[in-house]
Amino acid sequence: MKTSDFWYALPEELIAQTPLEARDTSRLCVLDRQTGKVSHRHFYDILDYLRPGDCLVMNDSRVLPARLLGRRPTGGAVEVLLLRDLGNGCWECLCKPGRKMQVGSEVIFGDGELTATVSEVKDDGNRVVQFHYQGIFLEVLERLGKMPLPPYIKAELSDQERYQTVYSREVGSAAAPTAGLHFTNELLEKIRNKGVKTAFVTLHVGLGTFRPVKAEEITDHHMHSELCMINEATAAILNQTKAEGGRIICVGTTSCRTLESLVNEDGSFEAKSKWTEIFIYPGYEFKAMQGLITNFHLPESTLVMLVSAFAGRENVLNAYNEAVKERYRFFSFGDAMCII
C-alpha cells in the first residue's frame, strides 16, 4: 500500500488558525464505518452517539510550554524546542539556527533566570542541552515558554489554555491530543449523567506526530517512539465495560494507540506502561476500540492511515472530501469526526 493512497486535496484556507470561542460548538462529521454514511452535526450532539454503559477513553497528557526563545551571549536569536527530558536538567532539544548551536554554545532566556549549554550534537541533528536555573524547572518554563503549535498554525495563541484539554493533568507532551479540545466540563458532566463511563490514559505526544511519511510504501515508514500508560483504575473500568457489553470509544488517535499498545492478548487490561512505536494502517485488527472521536488529519499522514484502518480507506477519504465541500475547519483547532 502506497503513501499516495492516503492523499486528499485540502484548500489552505480550511486549515483552522485559531480555536472557536466555545469548544463544543465545532462541527461534527459522523461516519458510520459499516455503511459509509456521513452525517453533519455539532460537537455537543456527541451525546446522541454514546450509549449508557459505553466508556469514553481520554488522554490526560498536558502540553509543555516547550518553545523557548532566547539569545546567545553575542545577541543572536535562538529558538529551543524541548523534546525529551533526560533528567538532571538535561533535555533533548531541537535548536534553530542549528549551525550556531554547537557543543559548548550558551543561551540566555528571559532576564537570565534560565540559561543553557549545548552538551551534545546527536546524529539526527537534535541537541542535548543542559539547563541552569533556580527553583522548579516547570515553573520557570510556565513563565518563559510558549506553546509549540504545529507548523501549519501561523497565528499567535492568545490563551495558552486553549491548546490544553480541560482534563489535562500529566505534563509531558510536545503537542496536544487535539481531539479532546472539543470537550467542556459541562459536556463531560452530561455524558457521565447519561451513564457513560470516562477513563483516562496517558500518552505523551512527541513532535514525531507531525513528521511526514516520506516512504513510498507505508510499510517502510518507521514510527517515532512515545511513552504511554494505563493505571489500575482505568484498567478496571475498561474490563468492566467489556464484561458488561459496553463499547470502548477512544477520544483521539493517541488514546487509541495507547489501548492497542497495552491491551492483553485476551482483550483484557491491566496497569502497565511502555514506549510504543505501534503503526496502525489498513489490515490492522483492532483489539480494544469500538469507536473513535478524532479530528481531521493531514493528507498522507500516519493518522489518516490509522483512521482508514478503522473505518475503511474509501469511507474515510469520501468523508474527508465531503468535509472539504462543506467547508469544515481542519487540523488541530478544527472540527471533529465521530466514527462508530
mmCIF file of C-alpha atoms in Angstrom:
data_model
loop_
_atom_site.group_PDB
_atom_site.id
_atom_site.type_symbol
_atom_site.label_atom_id
_atom_site.label_comp_id
_atom_site.label_asym_id
_atom_site.label_seq_id
_atom_site.Cartn_x
_atom_site.Cartn_y
_atom_site.Cartn_z
ATOM 1 C CA MET A 1 0.000 0.000 0.000
ATOM 2 C CA LYS A 2 1.398 3.372 -1.023
ATOM 3 C CA THR A 3 1.541 6.618 0.939
ATOM 4 C CA SER A 4 -0.094 8.367 -2.026
ATOM 5 C CA ASP A 5 -3.207 6.221 -1.464
ATOM 6 C CA PHE A 6 -3.953 8.467 1.534
ATOM 7 C CA TRP A 7 -3.802 11.807 -0.269
ATOM 8 C CA TYR A 8 -6.731 14.237 -0.419
ATOM 9 C CA ALA A 9 -6.875 17.820 -1.700
ATOM 10 C CA LEU A 10 -7.280 20.470 1.002
ATOM 11 C CA PRO A 11 -7.535 24.218 0.301
ATOM 12 C CA GLU A 12 -5.153 26.062 2.615
ATOM 13 C CA GLU A 13 -7.877 28.421 3.817
ATOM 14 C CA LEU A 14 -9.635 25.486 5.523
ATOM 15 C CA ILE A 15 -6.744 24.969 7.966
ATOM 16 C CA ALA A 16 -8.040 26.417 11.258
ATOM 17 C CA GLN A 17 -5.667 29.018 12.683
ATOM 18 C CA THR A 18 -7.465 29.763 15.941
ATOM 19 C CA PRO A 19 -9.830 27.836 18.245
ATOM 20 C CA LEU A 20 -13.555 28.617 18.288
ATOM 21 C CA GLU A 21 -14.770 30.711 21.222
ATOM 22 C CA ALA A 22 -16.826 27.801 22.619
ATOM 23 C CA ARG A 23 -15.028 24.448 22.475
ATOM 24 C CA ASP A 24 -18.062 22.229 21.880
ATOM 25 C CA THR A 25 -19.641 24.326 19.083
ATOM 26 C CA SER A 26 -17.308 22.929 16.427
ATOM 27 C CA ARG A 27 -18.913 20.877 13.692
ATOM 28 C CA LEU A 28 -19.050 17.096 13.926
ATOM 29 C CA CYS A 29 -18.803 14.799 10.921
ATOM 30 C CA VAL A 30 -20.329 11.430 11.879
ATOM 31 C CA LEU A 31 -19.153 8.429 9.840
ATOM 32 C CA ASP A 32 -20.896 5.065 10.043
ATOM 33 C CA ARG A 33 -17.997 2.715 9.367
ATOM 34 C CA GLN A 34 -20.284 -0.146 8.323
ATOM 35 C CA THR A 35 -22.304 1.727 5.684
ATOM 36 C CA GLY A 36 -20.020 4.683 4.902
ATOM 37 C CA LYS A 37 -22.924 7.087 5.565
ATOM 38 C CA VAL A 38 -21.872 10.607 6.588
ATOM 39 C CA SER A 39 -23.943 12.954 8.786
ATOM 40 C CA HIS A 40 -23.237 16.555 9.776
ATOM 41 C CA ARG A 41 -23.867 17.697 13.345
ATOM 42 C CA HIS A 42 -22.259 19.856 16.042
ATOM 43 C CA PHE A 43 -19.882 18.520 18.659
ATOM 44 C CA TYR A 44 -22.338 18.988 21.517
ATOM 45 C CA ASP A 45 -24.518 16.411 19.690
ATOM 46 C CA ILE A 46 -21.925 13.733 20.545
ATOM 47 C CA LEU A 47 -24.335 12.691 23.321
ATOM 48 C CA ASP A 48 -26.638 11.201 20.661
ATOM 49 C CA TYR A 49 -23.937 8.703 19.651
ATOM 50 C CA LEU A 50 -22.994 7.498 23.128
ATOM 51 C CA ARG A 51 -24.941 4.806 24.978
ATOM 52 C CA PRO A 52 -25.251 4.066 28.702
ATOM 53 C CA GLY A 53 -22.551 1.515 29.515
ATOM 54 C CA ASP A 54 -20.088 2.847 26.945
ATOM 55 C CA CYS A 55 -16.682 4.056 28.090
ATOM 56 C CA LEU A 56 -15.046 7.209 26.751
ATOM 57 C CA VAL A 57 -11.231 6.941 26.940
ATOM 58 C CA MET A 58 -9.281 10.217 27.033
ATOM 59 C CA ASN A 59 -5.583 11.092 27.030
ATOM 60 C CA ASP A 60 -4.870 13.290 30.067
ATOM 61 C CA SER A 61 -1.409 14.365 28.899
ATOM 62 C CA ARG A 62 -0.686 18.078 29.275
ATOM 63 C CA VAL A 63 1.404 20.064 26.805
ATOM 64 C CA LEU A 64 4.660 21.577 27.974
ATOM 65 C CA PRO A 65 5.143 25.237 27.002
ATOM 66 C CA ALA A 66 8.206 23.761 25.345
ATOM 67 C CA ARG A 67 9.175 26.537 22.896
ATOM 68 C CA LEU A 68 11.829 28.802 24.352
ATOM 69 C CA LEU A 69 13.031 31.989 22.652
ATOM 70 C CA GLY A 70 16.481 33.060 23.774
ATOM 71 C CA ARG A 71 19.679 34.760 22.709
ATOM 72 C CA ARG A 72 23.333 33.856 22.537
ATOM 73 C CA PRO A 73 25.837 35.984 24.505
ATOM 74 C CA THR A 74 26.644 37.736 21.195
ATOM 75 C CA GLY A 75 22.983 38.752 20.858
ATOM 76 C CA GLY A 76 21.869 36.355 18.121
ATOM 77 C CA ALA A 77 18.322 34.988 18.440
ATOM 78 C CA VAL A 78 17.872 31.276 19.184
ATOM 79 C CA GLU A 79 14.797 29.038 19.389
ATOM 80 C CA VAL A 80 14.951 25.889 21.532
ATOM 81 C CA LEU A 81 12.200 23.276 21.456
ATOM 82 C CA LEU A 82 12.152 20.730 24.290
ATOM 83 C CA LEU A 83 11.633 17.172 23.038
ATOM 84 C CA ARG A 84 12.554 14.753 25.827
ATOM 85 C CA ASP A 85 13.509 15.066 29.496
ATOM 86 C CA LEU A 86 16.796 13.221 30.041
ATOM 87 C CA GLY A 87 16.935 14.015 33.767
ATOM 88 C CA ASN A 88 19.088 16.317 35.936
ATOM 89 C CA GLY A 89 18.169 19.403 33.914
ATOM 90 C CA CYS A 90 19.201 17.828 30.602
ATOM 91 C CA TRP A 91 16.810 17.779 27.626
ATOM 92 C CA GLU A 92 16.969 16.569 24.067
ATOM 93 C CA CYS A 93 16.046 19.619 22.009
ATOM 94 C CA LEU A 94 15.550 20.917 18.514
ATOM 95 C CA CYS A 95 17.514 24.150 18.077
ATOM 96 C CA LYS A 96 17.359 26.911 15.456
ATOM 97 C CA PRO A 97 19.629 28.037 13.914
ATOM 98 C CA GLY A 98 21.363 24.685 14.329
ATOM 99 C CA ARG A 99 24.682 25.810 12.851
ATOM 100 C CA LYS A 100 25.072 28.309 15.699
ATOM 101 C CA MET A 101 24.286 25.743 18.380
ATOM 102 C CA GLN A 102 27.383 23.558 18.672
ATOM 103 C CA VAL A 103 28.823 21.822 21.753
ATOM 104 C CA GLY A 104 29.636 24.479 24.361
ATOM 105 C CA SER A 105 27.251 27.104 22.917
ATOM 106 C CA GLU A 106 25.402 29.088 25.574
ATOM 107 C CA VAL A 107 21.883 30.553 25.504
ATOM 108 C CA ILE A 108 20.174 33.077 27.792
ATOM 109 C CA PHE A 109 16.380 33.137 28.252
ATOM 110 C CA GLY A 110 14.318 35.972 29.706
ATOM 111 C CA ASP A 111 16.396 38.160 32.019
ATOM 112 C CA GLY A 112 18.811 35.332 32.678
ATOM 113 C CA GLU A 113 16.728 33.334 35.171
ATOM 114 C CA LEU A 114 17.205 30.427 32.743
ATOM 115 C CA THR A 115 20.404 29.683 30.840
ATOM 116 C CA ALA A 116 21.518 26.651 28.846
ATOM 117 C CA THR A 117 24.611 24.998 27.394
ATOM 118 C CA VAL A 118 24.719 22.568 24.461
ATOM 119 C CA SER A 119 26.464 19.394 25.645
ATOM 120 C CA GLU A 120 25.990 17.088 22.631
ATOM 121 C CA VAL A 121 25.031 17.164 18.958
ATOM 122 C CA LYS A 122 23.170 13.966 18.067
ATOM 123 C CA ASP A 123 23.334 12.114 14.746
ATOM 124 C CA ASP A 124 19.817 13.263 13.796
ATOM 125 C CA GLY A 125 20.734 16.914 14.371
ATOM 126 C CA ASN A 126 18.981 17.239 17.731
ATOM 127 C CA ARG A 127 20.931 18.719 20.635
ATOM 128 C CA VAL A 128 21.339 17.636 24.239
ATOM 129 C CA VAL A 129 21.018 20.811 26.284
ATOM 130 C CA GLN A 130 21.890 21.322 29.962
ATOM 131 C CA PHE A 131 19.658 23.954 31.601
ATOM 132 C CA HIS A 132 20.706 26.083 34.588
ATOM 133 C CA TYR A 133 18.076 27.669 36.865
ATOM 134 C CA GLN A 134 16.942 28.245 40.436
ATOM 135 C CA GLY A 135 13.789 26.620 41.799
ATOM 136 C CA ILE A 136 11.423 24.314 39.866
ATOM 137 C CA PHE A 137 12.032 23.912 36.132
ATOM 138 C CA LEU A 138 8.350 23.551 35.199
ATOM 139 C CA GLU A 139 7.524 26.820 36.985
ATOM 140 C CA VAL A 140 10.320 28.595 35.109
ATOM 141 C CA LEU A 141 9.032 27.055 31.879
ATOM 142 C CA GLU A 142 5.465 28.251 32.577
ATOM 143 C CA ARG A 143 6.802 31.814 32.799
ATOM 144 C CA LEU A 144 9.176 31.788 29.832
ATOM 145 C CA GLY A 145 7.922 29.086 27.469
ATOM 146 C CA LYS A 146 5.413 29.266 24.641
ATOM 147 C CA MET A 147 3.129 26.542 23.266
ATOM 148 C CA PRO A 148 4.808 24.534 20.479
ATOM 149 C CA LEU A 149 1.969 24.927 17.981
ATOM 150 C CA PRO A 150 2.037 22.807 14.810
ATOM 151 C CA PRO A 151 3.882 24.325 11.834
ATOM 152 C CA TYR A 152 0.665 24.866 9.855
ATOM 153 C CA ILE A 153 -0.667 27.280 12.520
ATOM 154 C CA LYS A 154 0.747 30.741 11.839
ATOM 155 C CA ALA A 155 -1.433 32.757 14.232
ATOM 156 C CA GLU A 156 -0.331 33.545 17.790
ATOM 157 C CA LEU A 157 -2.353 31.878 20.545
ATOM 158 C CA SER A 158 -3.721 34.493 22.950
ATOM 159 C CA ASP A 159 -4.783 31.988 25.650
ATOM 160 C CA GLN A 160 -2.348 29.100 26.101
ATOM 161 C CA GLU A 161 -5.000 27.004 27.877
ATOM 162 C CA ARG A 162 -6.877 26.691 24.580
ATOM 163 C CA TYR A 163 -4.142 24.288 23.433
ATOM 164 C CA GLN A 164 -4.843 22.121 26.505
ATOM 165 C CA THR A 165 -7.785 19.808 27.090
ATOM 166 C CA VAL A 166 -9.967 20.686 30.094
ATOM 167 C CA TYR A 167 -8.918 17.370 31.695
ATOM 168 C CA SER A 168 -5.160 17.611 31.050
ATOM 169 C CA ARG A 169 -3.026 16.890 34.138
ATOM 170 C CA GLU A 170 0.091 14.799 33.309
ATOM 171 C CA VAL A 171 2.712 17.203 31.938
ATOM 172 C CA GLY A 172 4.903 15.809 29.183
ATOM 173 C CA SER A 173 3.551 16.317 25.639
ATOM 174 C CA ALA A 174 5.168 18.326 22.859
ATOM 175 C CA ALA A 175 1.774 18.599 21.122
ATOM 176 C CA ALA A 176 -1.839 18.453 22.292
ATOM 177 C CA PRO A 177 -4.072 15.386 21.920
ATOM 178 C CA THR A 178 -6.350 17.645 19.876
ATOM 179 C CA ALA A 179 -9.500 15.501 19.626
ATOM 180 C CA GLY A 180 -10.072 16.286 23.305
ATOM 181 C CA LEU A 181 -10.003 20.052 22.767
ATOM 182 C CA HIS A 182 -13.737 19.960 21.884
ATOM 183 C CA PHE A 183 -14.878 18.809 25.334
ATOM 184 C CA THR A 184 -16.059 21.171 28.058
ATOM 185 C CA ASN A 185 -16.531 20.218 31.703
ATOM 186 C CA GLU A 186 -20.275 20.768 31.263
ATOM 187 C CA LEU A 187 -20.440 18.387 28.284
ATOM 188 C CA LEU A 188 -18.449 15.747 30.164
ATOM 189 C CA GLU A 189 -20.905 16.035 33.066
ATOM 190 C CA LYS A 190 -23.848 15.440 30.689
ATOM 191 C CA ILE A 191 -22.040 12.426 29.237
ATOM 192 C CA ARG A 192 -21.491 10.919 32.696
ATOM 193 C CA ASN A 193 -25.096 11.659 33.682
ATOM 194 C CA LYS A 194 -26.199 9.600 30.665
ATOM 195 C CA GLY A 195 -24.455 6.573 32.168
ATOM 196 C CA VAL A 196 -21.315 6.724 30.036
ATOM 197 C CA LYS A 197 -18.108 5.918 31.922
ATOM 198 C CA THR A 198 -14.992 8.046 31.460
ATOM 199 C CA ALA A 199 -11.450 6.756 31.834
ATOM 200 C CA PHE A 200 -8.034 8.303 31.369
ATOM 201 C CA VAL A 201 -4.839 7.048 29.791
ATOM 202 C CA THR A 202 -1.595 8.930 29.266
ATOM 203 C CA LEU A 203 0.428 9.130 26.076
ATOM 204 C CA HIS A 204 2.958 11.928 25.858
ATOM 205 C CA VAL A 205 2.739 13.160 22.278
ATOM 206 C CA GLY A 206 6.095 13.683 20.569
ATOM 207 C CA LEU A 207 6.808 16.068 17.709
ATOM 208 C CA GLY A 208 7.214 12.993 15.533
ATOM 209 C CA THR A 209 3.424 13.121 15.259
ATOM 210 C CA PHE A 210 3.971 15.886 12.663
ATOM 211 C CA ARG A 211 6.753 14.025 10.844
ATOM 212 C CA PRO A 212 5.631 13.394 7.256
ATOM 213 C CA VAL A 213 5.664 9.915 5.764
ATOM 214 C CA LYS A 214 8.420 10.096 3.154
ATOM 215 C CA ALA A 215 8.499 6.403 2.243
ATOM 216 C CA GLU A 216 6.657 5.458 -0.954
ATOM 217 C CA GLU A 217 5.463 2.204 0.620
ATOM 218 C CA ILE A 218 3.831 2.806 4.001
ATOM 219 C CA THR A 219 5.426 -0.317 5.483
ATOM 220 C CA ASP A 220 8.847 1.307 5.018
ATOM 221 C CA HIS A 221 7.917 4.128 7.412
ATOM 222 C CA HIS A 222 9.284 3.917 10.957
ATOM 223 C CA MET A 223 7.138 5.380 13.731
ATOM 224 C CA HIS A 224 8.545 7.617 16.445
ATOM 225 C CA SER A 225 8.526 6.233 19.979
ATOM 226 C CA GLU A 226 6.116 7.621 22.594
ATOM 227 C CA LEU A 227 5.587 6.777 26.266
ATOM 228 C CA CYS A 228 2.069 5.543 27.095
ATOM 229 C CA MET A 229 0.483 4.183 30.269
ATOM 230 C CA ILE A 230 -2.706 2.803 31.843
ATOM 231 C CA ASN A 231 -3.299 2.911 35.606
ATOM 232 C CA GLU A 232 -5.234 0.410 37.749
ATOM 233 C CA ALA A 233 -8.413 2.480 37.885
ATOM 234 C CA THR A 234 -8.626 2.765 34.101
ATOM 235 C CA ALA A 235 -7.829 -0.934 33.591
ATOM 236 C CA ALA A 236 -10.699 -1.827 35.953
ATOM 237 C CA ILE A 237 -13.178 0.469 34.142
ATOM 238 C CA LEU A 238 -12.174 -0.938 30.737
ATOM 239 C CA ASN A 239 -12.504 -4.530 31.914
ATOM 240 C CA GLN A 240 -15.908 -3.774 33.463
ATOM 241 C CA THR A 241 -17.090 -2.091 30.245
ATOM 242 C CA LYS A 242 -16.117 -5.116 28.153
ATOM 243 C CA ALA A 243 -17.676 -7.571 30.618
ATOM 244 C CA GLU A 244 -20.982 -5.677 30.543
ATOM 245 C CA GLY A 245 -21.073 -5.390 26.742
ATOM 246 C CA GLY A 246 -20.364 -1.651 26.515
ATOM 247 C CA ARG A 247 -18.306 -0.042 23.761
ATOM 248 C CA ILE A 248 -14.847 1.418 24.288
ATOM 249 C CA ILE A 249 -14.729 4.724 22.422
ATOM 250 C CA CYS A 250 -11.375 6.453 22.186
ATOM 251 C CA VAL A 251 -11.020 10.224 22.150
ATOM 252 C CA GLY A 252 -8.173 10.764 19.731
ATOM 253 C CA THR A 253 -5.633 8.612 17.959
ATOM 254 C CA THR A 254 -3.312 8.844 20.989
ATOM 255 C CA SER A 255 -5.876 7.124 23.230
ATOM 256 C CA CYS A 256 -6.379 4.513 20.517
ATOM 257 C CA ARG A 257 -2.645 3.867 20.151
ATOM 258 C CA THR A 258 -2.315 3.566 23.929
ATOM 259 C CA LEU A 259 -5.053 0.950 24.266
ATOM 260 C CA GLU A 260 -3.951 -1.008 21.207
ATOM 261 C CA SER A 261 -0.362 -0.981 22.518
ATOM 262 C CA LEU A 262 -1.224 -2.133 26.047
ATOM 263 C CA VAL A 263 -4.225 -4.484 25.613
ATOM 264 C CA ASN A 264 -3.513 -8.098 26.590
ATOM 265 C CA GLU A 265 -3.830 -10.924 24.071
ATOM 266 C CA ASP A 266 -7.150 -11.979 25.596
ATOM 267 C CA GLY A 267 -8.536 -8.436 25.276
ATOM 268 C CA SER A 268 -8.200 -7.603 28.972
ATOM 269 C CA PHE A 269 -6.352 -4.675 30.543
ATOM 270 C CA GLU A 270 -4.015 -4.199 33.484
ATOM 271 C CA ALA A 271 -1.937 -1.316 34.804
ATOM 272 C CA LYS A 272 1.194 -1.023 32.669
ATOM 273 C CA SER A 273 3.318 1.351 30.617
ATOM 274 C CA LYS A 274 5.693 1.086 27.671
ATOM 275 C CA TRP A 275 7.374 3.034 24.897
ATOM 276 C CA THR A 276 5.241 2.328 21.847
ATOM 277 C CA GLU A 277 6.070 2.522 18.159
ATOM 278 C CA ILE A 278 2.772 0.975 17.062
ATOM 279 C CA PHE A 279 1.896 1.823 13.450
ATOM 280 C CA ILE A 280 -1.769 1.209 12.622
ATOM 281 C CA TYR A 281 -2.735 1.091 8.946
ATOM 282 C CA PRO A 282 -5.343 -0.790 6.872
ATOM 283 C CA GLY A 283 -5.230 -4.505 7.582
ATOM 284 C CA TYR A 284 -4.719 -3.983 11.318
ATOM 285 C CA GLU A 285 -7.180 -5.847 13.559
ATOM 286 C CA PHE A 286 -8.354 -3.700 16.465
ATOM 287 C CA LYS A 287 -8.345 -5.481 19.811
ATOM 288 C CA ALA A 288 -9.564 -2.717 22.142
ATOM 289 C CA MET A 289 -11.545 0.038 20.393
ATOM 290 C CA GLN A 290 -15.101 0.075 19.044
ATOM 291 C CA GLY A 291 -15.484 3.786 18.337
ATOM 292 C CA LEU A 292 -13.298 6.830 17.711
ATOM 293 C CA ILE A 293 -13.699 10.583 18.166
ATOM 294 C CA THR A 294 -10.967 12.390 16.289
ATOM 295 C CA ASN A 295 -10.021 15.500 14.331
ATOM 296 C CA PHE A 296 -9.277 15.760 10.613
ATOM 297 C CA HIS A 297 -5.679 14.817 9.854
ATOM 298 C CA LEU A 298 -3.037 15.825 7.323
ATOM 299 C CA PRO A 299 -3.035 14.139 3.901
ATOM 300 C CA GLU A 300 -0.699 11.121 3.700
ATOM 301 C CA SER A 301 -0.164 11.150 7.484
ATOM 302 C CA THR A 302 0.059 8.093 9.736
ATOM 303 C CA LEU A 303 -3.085 9.368 11.471
ATOM 304 C CA VAL A 304 -5.157 9.253 8.265
ATOM 305 C CA MET A 305 -3.831 5.702 7.864
ATOM 306 C CA LEU A 306 -4.958 4.798 11.404
ATOM 307 C CA VAL A 307 -8.450 6.193 10.824
ATOM 308 C CA SER A 308 -8.603 4.341 7.489
ATOM 309 C CA ALA A 309 -7.664 1.095 9.229
ATOM 310 C CA PHE A 310 -10.681 1.549 11.493
ATOM 311 C CA ALA A 311 -13.323 2.802 9.047
ATOM 312 C CA GLY A 312 -12.005 1.808 5.600
ATOM 313 C CA ARG A 313 -9.875 3.972 3.323
ATOM 314 C CA GLU A 314 -12.668 4.698 0.828
ATOM 315 C CA ASN A 315 -15.129 5.630 3.581
ATOM 316 C CA VAL A 316 -12.621 7.958 5.229
ATOM 317 C CA LEU A 317 -11.491 9.723 2.060
ATOM 318 C CA ASN A 318 -15.121 10.132 0.985
ATOM 319 C CA ALA A 319 -15.940 11.710 4.369
ATOM 320 C CA TYR A 320 -12.893 13.981 4.139
ATOM 321 C CA ASN A 321 -13.817 15.126 0.635
ATOM 322 C CA GLU A 322 -17.374 15.816 1.785
ATOM 323 C CA ALA A 323 -15.996 17.814 4.737
ATOM 324 C CA VAL A 324 -13.935 19.893 2.290
ATOM 325 C CA LYS A 325 -17.063 20.598 0.213
ATOM 326 C CA GLU A 326 -18.952 21.543 3.399
ATOM 327 C CA ARG A 327 -16.121 23.925 4.350
ATOM 328 C CA TYR A 328 -15.203 22.219 7.613
ATOM 329 C CA ARG A 329 -12.237 23.583 9.577
ATOM 330 C CA PHE A 330 -9.257 21.205 9.537
ATOM 331 C CA PHE A 331 -6.457 20.016 11.848
ATOM 332 C CA SER A 332 -5.617 20.909 15.457
ATOM 333 C CA PHE A 333 -8.057 23.800 16.035
ATOM 334 C CA GLY A 334 -10.529 22.463 13.502
ATOM 335 C CA ASP A 335 -13.733 20.443 13.543
ATOM 336 C CA ALA A 336 -14.246 16.879 14.739
ATOM 337 C CA MET A 337 -15.227 13.476 13.447
ATOM 338 C CA CYS A 338 -17.036 10.619 15.184
ATOM 339 C CA ILE A 339 -16.574 7.130 13.729
ATOM 340 C CA ILE A 340 -18.948 4.476 15.016
#
